[in-house]
Amino acid sequence: MSQSRDSGQTAAPASGGDTTRERILTAAMEEFARHGIAGARVDRIAKLARTSKERVYAYFRGKEALYAAVAAREYLVIAEATQMDPYDLPGYAGRLFDYFVARPDHHRLIIWGRLELPGTAAVADDPTQAVIARKVDQLRRVQQAGQLDPAWDPADVLALVNQIATTWAAQPELSEAAAAHAVDPTTAARRAAVVTAVEQLFPRAR
């Protein structure tokens, strides 16, 4: 990632308080979810945030920096809203499923970053990596306590649970097909399948 105006670094905020910055982040969330990073326009973000492009660039050096801030905040919101319980991974998968069913635009936001910024090096203080490291450590401690099969690498456990939980959010075309062709076309049935799959792989601690 270059160190030009579109670099991943964040500029020091200009005067005007955090309210303007929060409005920019909220507007950017909507813009990135709808158009991706390349398709997003700073002038539209500024208009939606009721500010100017110059003010946006006073807080963020470019679109990549702005996207990084929005995505980092979203990962923290997801972690707080879904609260992984390492002793109850099926329950955690259900909460992730519920989160993205209610907020499909949030899932699109994350996917755009994976598509458009592949291989981006994580910075040392990346809050996303800190959340992941904490979850992996939680899983490892549960394995050490004999409550989770130690044959699994805890990083694989986390990746698989996340993937299963977001199966339907990541494949909207299959969600449409299930609504038309599944024996039980309801969202509840899709959620039950997710929870059951995780339960079979990683049963709740007894």
mmCIF file of C-alpha atoms in Angstrom:
data_model
loop_
_atom_site.group_PDB
_atom_site.id
_atom_site.type_symbol
_atom_site.label_atom_id
_atom_site.label_comp_id
_atom_site.label_asym_id
_atom_site.label_seq_id
_atom_site.Cartn_x
_atom_site.Cartn_y
_atom_site.Cartn_z
ATOM 1 C CA MET A 1 0.000 0.000 0.000
ATOM 2 C CA SER A 2 1.502 3.320 -1.001
ATOM 3 C CA GLN A 3 2.208 6.161 1.394
ATOM 4 C CA SER A 4 0.485 8.721 -0.818
ATOM 5 C CA ARG A 5 -2.839 10.349 -0.036
ATOM 6 C CA ASP A 6 -4.440 6.942 -0.493
ATOM 7 C CA SER A 7 -2.136 5.237 2.027
ATOM 8 C CA GLY A 8 -3.343 3.295 5.037
ATOM 9 C CA GLN A 9 -2.186 5.941 7.474
ATOM 10 C CA THR A 10 -4.624 8.237 9.243
ATOM 11 C CA ALA A 11 -3.993 11.939 9.457
ATOM 12 C CA ALA A 12 -4.255 13.872 12.680
ATOM 13 C CA PRO A 13 -7.815 15.175 13.000
ATOM 14 C CA ALA A 14 -8.483 18.806 12.358
ATOM 15 C CA SER A 15 -10.542 20.912 14.713
ATOM 16 C CA GLY A 16 -14.253 20.206 14.835
ATOM 17 C CA GLY A 17 -14.498 17.409 17.353
ATOM 18 C CA ASP A 18 -15.234 13.714 17.106
ATOM 19 C CA THR A 19 -18.825 14.255 15.931
ATOM 20 C CA THR A 20 -17.661 15.079 12.411
ATOM 21 C CA ARG A 21 -15.343 12.071 12.384
ATOM 22 C CA GLU A 22 -18.170 9.769 13.484
ATOM 23 C CA ARG A 23 -20.453 11.143 10.781
ATOM 24 C CA ILE A 24 -17.730 10.482 8.215
ATOM 25 C CA LEU A 25 -17.269 6.899 9.421
ATOM 26 C CA THR A 26 -21.019 6.247 9.368
ATOM 27 C CA ALA A 27 -21.364 7.678 5.863
ATOM 28 C CA ALA A 28 -18.313 5.750 4.675
ATOM 29 C CA MET A 29 -19.762 2.523 6.038
ATOM 30 C CA GLU A 30 -22.798 2.959 3.794
ATOM 31 C CA GLU A 31 -20.760 4.047 0.772
ATOM 32 C CA PHE A 32 -18.217 1.220 0.974
ATOM 33 C CA ALA A 33 -20.878 -1.433 1.583
ATOM 34 C CA ARG A 34 -22.768 -0.273 -1.500
ATOM 35 C CA HIS A 35 -19.934 0.498 -3.928
ATOM 36 C CA GLY A 36 -16.766 -1.165 -2.623
ATOM 37 C CA ILE A 37 -13.486 0.659 -2.168
ATOM 38 C CA ALA A 38 -12.657 1.430 -5.792
ATOM 39 C CA GLY A 39 -16.232 2.490 -6.547
ATOM 40 C CA ALA A 40 -16.702 4.621 -3.439
ATOM 41 C CA ARG A 41 -16.500 8.379 -3.880
ATOM 42 C CA VAL A 42 -15.226 10.705 -1.198
ATOM 43 C CA ASP A 43 -17.497 13.514 -2.387
ATOM 44 C CA ARG A 44 -20.561 11.317 -1.757
ATOM 45 C CA ILE A 45 -19.234 10.368 1.674
ATOM 46 C CA ALA A 46 -18.665 14.027 2.495
ATOM 47 C CA LYS A 47 -22.163 14.980 1.337
ATOM 48 C CA LEU A 48 -23.799 12.218 3.377
ATOM 49 C CA ALA A 49 -21.700 13.199 6.408
ATOM 50 C CA ARG A 50 -22.702 16.860 5.972
ATOM 51 C CA THR A 51 -19.117 17.997 5.640
ATOM 52 C CA SER A 52 -16.533 18.713 2.937
ATOM 53 C CA LYS A 53 -14.055 16.524 1.084
ATOM 54 C CA GLU A 54 -11.294 18.597 2.632
ATOM 55 C CA ARG A 55 -12.551 17.709 6.106
ATOM 56 C CA VAL A 56 -12.654 14.026 5.189
ATOM 57 C CA TYR A 57 -9.022 14.203 4.074
ATOM 58 C CA ALA A 58 -8.138 16.065 7.273
ATOM 59 C CA TYR A 59 -9.104 12.935 9.208
ATOM 60 C CA PHE A 60 -8.131 10.252 6.682
ATOM 61 C CA ARG A 61 -5.388 10.431 4.047
ATOM 62 C CA GLY A 62 -7.412 8.541 1.459
ATOM 63 C CA LYS A 63 -10.058 5.958 0.751
ATOM 64 C CA GLU A 64 -7.934 3.028 1.897
ATOM 65 C CA ALA A 65 -7.261 4.703 5.242
ATOM 66 C CA LEU A 66 -10.944 5.502 5.616
ATOM 67 C CA TYR A 67 -11.961 1.959 4.714
ATOM 68 C CA ALA A 68 -9.434 0.556 7.194
ATOM 69 C CA ALA A 69 -10.934 2.663 9.981
ATOM 70 C CA VAL A 70 -14.496 1.669 9.095
ATOM 71 C CA ALA A 71 -13.628 -2.039 8.817
ATOM 72 C CA ALA A 72 -11.664 -2.055 12.082
ATOM 73 C CA ARG A 73 -14.582 -0.465 13.887
ATOM 74 C CA GLU A 74 -16.992 -2.978 12.359
ATOM 75 C CA TYR A 75 -14.887 -5.961 13.446
ATOM 76 C CA LEU A 76 -14.926 -4.661 17.004
ATOM 77 C CA VAL A 77 -18.696 -4.123 16.851
ATOM 78 C CA ILE A 78 -19.182 -7.684 15.589
ATOM 79 C CA ALA A 79 -16.981 -9.096 18.337
ATOM 80 C CA GLU A 80 -18.933 -7.202 20.987
ATOM 81 C CA ALA A 81 -22.341 -8.078 19.529
ATOM 82 C CA THR A 82 -21.665 -11.787 19.082
ATOM 83 C CA GLN A 83 -19.398 -12.515 22.102
ATOM 84 C CA MET A 84 -17.637 -15.794 21.378
ATOM 85 C CA ASP A 85 -18.076 -18.299 24.208
ATOM 86 C CA PRO A 86 -15.312 -20.895 23.643
ATOM 87 C CA TYR A 87 -17.363 -23.428 25.621
ATOM 88 C CA ASP A 88 -20.388 -22.961 23.331
ATOM 89 C CA LEU A 89 -19.245 -22.575 19.728
ATOM 90 C CA PRO A 90 -22.640 -23.581 18.261
ATOM 91 C CA GLY A 91 -24.220 -20.695 20.161
ATOM 92 C CA TYR A 92 -21.534 -18.350 18.888
ATOM 93 C CA ALA A 93 -22.167 -19.496 15.307
ATOM 94 C CA GLY A 94 -25.865 -18.788 15.765
ATOM 95 C CA ARG A 95 -25.153 -15.257 16.962
ATOM 96 C CA LEU A 96 -22.886 -14.610 13.974
ATOM 97 C CA PHE A 97 -25.589 -15.921 11.650
ATOM 98 C CA ASP A 98 -28.154 -13.618 13.263
ATOM 99 C CA TYR A 99 -25.854 -10.610 13.047
ATOM 100 C CA PHE A 100 -25.306 -10.875 9.314
ATOM 101 C CA VAL A 101 -28.906 -11.806 8.521
ATOM 102 C CA ALA A 102 -29.898 -8.531 10.149
ATOM 103 C CA ARG A 103 -27.023 -6.582 8.545
ATOM 104 C CA PRO A 104 -26.129 -7.974 5.103
ATOM 105 C CA ASP A 105 -24.536 -4.642 4.184
ATOM 106 C CA HIS A 106 -22.000 -5.156 6.973
ATOM 107 C CA HIS A 107 -20.977 -8.468 5.454
ATOM 108 C CA ARG A 108 -20.590 -6.814 2.052
ATOM 109 C CA LEU A 109 -18.329 -4.206 3.634
ATOM 110 C CA ILE A 110 -15.957 -6.911 4.874
ATOM 111 C CA ILE A 111 -16.012 -8.829 1.586
ATOM 112 C CA TRP A 112 -15.108 -5.734 -0.431
ATOM 113 C CA GLY A 113 -11.932 -5.353 1.628
ATOM 114 C CA ARG A 114 -10.947 -8.979 1.080
ATOM 115 C CA LEU A 115 -11.493 -8.618 -2.663
ATOM 116 C CA GLU A 116 -9.893 -5.233 -3.205
ATOM 117 C CA LEU A 117 -7.113 -5.192 -0.618
ATOM 118 C CA PRO A 118 -5.718 -8.748 -0.712
ATOM 119 C CA GLY A 119 -2.432 -9.370 1.054
ATOM 120 C CA THR A 120 -2.456 -6.047 2.875
ATOM 121 C CA ALA A 121 0.071 -6.277 5.697
ATOM 122 C CA ALA A 122 -1.468 -5.951 9.150
ATOM 123 C CA VAL A 123 -0.081 -3.182 11.322
ATOM 124 C CA ALA A 124 1.142 -3.978 14.803
ATOM 125 C CA ASP A 125 -1.819 -2.316 16.534
ATOM 126 C CA ASP A 126 -4.504 -3.665 14.174
ATOM 127 C CA PRO A 127 -7.535 -4.206 16.445
ATOM 128 C CA THR A 128 -8.840 -6.934 14.144
ATOM 129 C CA GLN A 129 -5.723 -9.043 14.657
ATOM 130 C CA ALA A 130 -5.925 -8.430 18.396
ATOM 131 C CA VAL A 131 -9.506 -9.759 18.470
ATOM 132 C CA ILE A 132 -8.531 -12.838 16.458
ATOM 133 C CA ALA A 133 -5.504 -13.534 18.675
ATOM 134 C CA ARG A 134 -7.669 -13.283 21.787
ATOM 135 C CA LYS A 135 -10.221 -15.745 20.405
ATOM 136 C CA VAL A 136 -7.536 -18.236 19.376
ATOM 137 C CA ASP A 137 -6.040 -18.006 22.864
ATOM 138 C CA GLN A 138 -9.465 -18.609 24.435
ATOM 139 C CA LEU A 139 -9.929 -21.718 22.314
ATOM 140 C CA ARG A 140 -6.470 -23.000 23.192
ATOM 141 C CA ARG A 141 -7.205 -22.630 26.915
ATOM 142 C CA VAL A 142 -10.464 -24.551 26.540
ATOM 143 C CA GLN A 143 -8.533 -27.321 24.792
ATOM 144 C CA GLN A 144 -6.054 -27.380 27.642
ATOM 145 C CA ALA A 145 -8.962 -27.697 30.060
ATOM 146 C CA GLY A 146 -10.136 -30.789 28.173
ATOM 147 C CA GLN A 147 -13.354 -29.189 26.941
ATOM 148 C CA LEU A 148 -12.463 -29.015 23.209
ATOM 149 C CA ASP A 149 -10.786 -31.654 21.045
ATOM 150 C CA PRO A 150 -7.045 -30.810 21.133
ATOM 151 C CA ALA A 151 -6.501 -32.516 17.762
ATOM 152 C CA TRP A 152 -7.745 -29.320 16.135
ATOM 153 C CA ASP A 153 -5.507 -26.299 15.778
ATOM 154 C CA PRO A 154 -7.446 -23.482 17.506
ATOM 155 C CA ALA A 155 -6.869 -21.210 14.511
ATOM 156 C CA ASP A 156 -8.601 -23.809 12.318
ATOM 157 C CA VAL A 157 -11.464 -24.050 14.792
ATOM 158 C CA LEU A 158 -12.075 -20.315 14.627
ATOM 159 C CA ALA A 159 -11.811 -20.194 10.835
ATOM 160 C CA LEU A 160 -14.217 -23.090 10.350
ATOM 161 C CA VAL A 161 -16.810 -21.782 12.801
ATOM 162 C CA ASN A 162 -16.722 -18.339 11.183
ATOM 163 C CA GLN A 163 -17.003 -19.849 7.704
ATOM 164 C CA ILE A 164 -19.959 -22.050 8.602
ATOM 165 C CA ALA A 165 -21.722 -19.192 10.400
ATOM 166 C CA THR A 166 -21.420 -16.897 7.370
ATOM 167 C CA THR A 167 -22.241 -19.560 4.769
ATOM 168 C CA TRP A 168 -25.569 -18.011 3.831
ATOM 169 C CA ALA A 169 -24.427 -14.383 4.101
ATOM 170 C CA ALA A 170 -21.576 -15.196 1.706
ATOM 171 C CA GLN A 171 -23.847 -16.955 -0.808
ATOM 172 C CA PRO A 172 -27.008 -14.886 -1.281
ATOM 173 C CA GLU A 173 -27.822 -16.781 -4.477
ATOM 174 C CA LEU A 174 -28.109 -19.981 -2.429
ATOM 175 C CA SER A 175 -30.307 -18.189 0.088
ATOM 176 C CA GLU A 176 -32.681 -17.331 -2.753
ATOM 177 C CA ALA A 177 -32.592 -20.924 -3.984
ATOM 178 C CA ALA A 178 -33.258 -22.257 -0.485
ATOM 179 C CA ALA A 179 -36.263 -19.971 -0.142
ATOM 180 C CA ALA A 180 -37.691 -21.543 -3.291
ATOM 181 C CA HIS A 181 -36.552 -25.157 -3.072
ATOM 182 C CA ALA A 182 -35.636 -26.157 0.491
ATOM 183 C CA VAL A 183 -37.961 -28.482 2.374
ATOM 184 C CA ASP A 184 -38.147 -25.795 5.046
ATOM 185 C CA PRO A 185 -37.521 -22.422 3.354
ATOM 186 C CA THR A 186 -37.370 -20.358 6.533
ATOM 187 C CA THR A 187 -34.402 -18.421 7.882
ATOM 188 C CA ALA A 188 -34.823 -20.368 11.115
ATOM 189 C CA ALA A 189 -34.076 -23.590 9.229
ATOM 190 C CA ARG A 190 -30.889 -22.132 7.767
ATOM 191 C CA ARG A 191 -29.828 -21.007 11.235
ATOM 192 C CA ALA A 192 -30.550 -24.440 12.678
ATOM 193 C CA ALA A 193 -28.371 -26.047 9.994
ATOM 194 C CA VAL A 194 -25.479 -23.726 10.870
ATOM 195 C CA VAL A 195 -25.767 -24.427 14.590
ATOM 196 C CA THR A 196 -26.088 -28.184 14.036
ATOM 197 C CA ALA A 197 -23.052 -28.306 11.753
ATOM 198 C CA VAL A 198 -20.888 -26.535 14.328
ATOM 199 C CA GLU A 199 -22.308 -28.711 17.109
ATOM 200 C CA GLN A 200 -21.277 -31.846 15.236
ATOM 201 C CA LEU A 201 -17.754 -30.556 14.695
ATOM 202 C CA PHE A 202 -17.241 -28.810 18.025
ATOM 203 C CA PRO A 203 -19.810 -29.926 20.600
ATOM 204 C CA ARG A 204 -20.720 -27.685 23.495
ATOM 205 C CA ALA A 205 -18.692 -28.344 26.612
ATOM 206 C CA ARG A 206 -20.502 -30.664 28.993
#
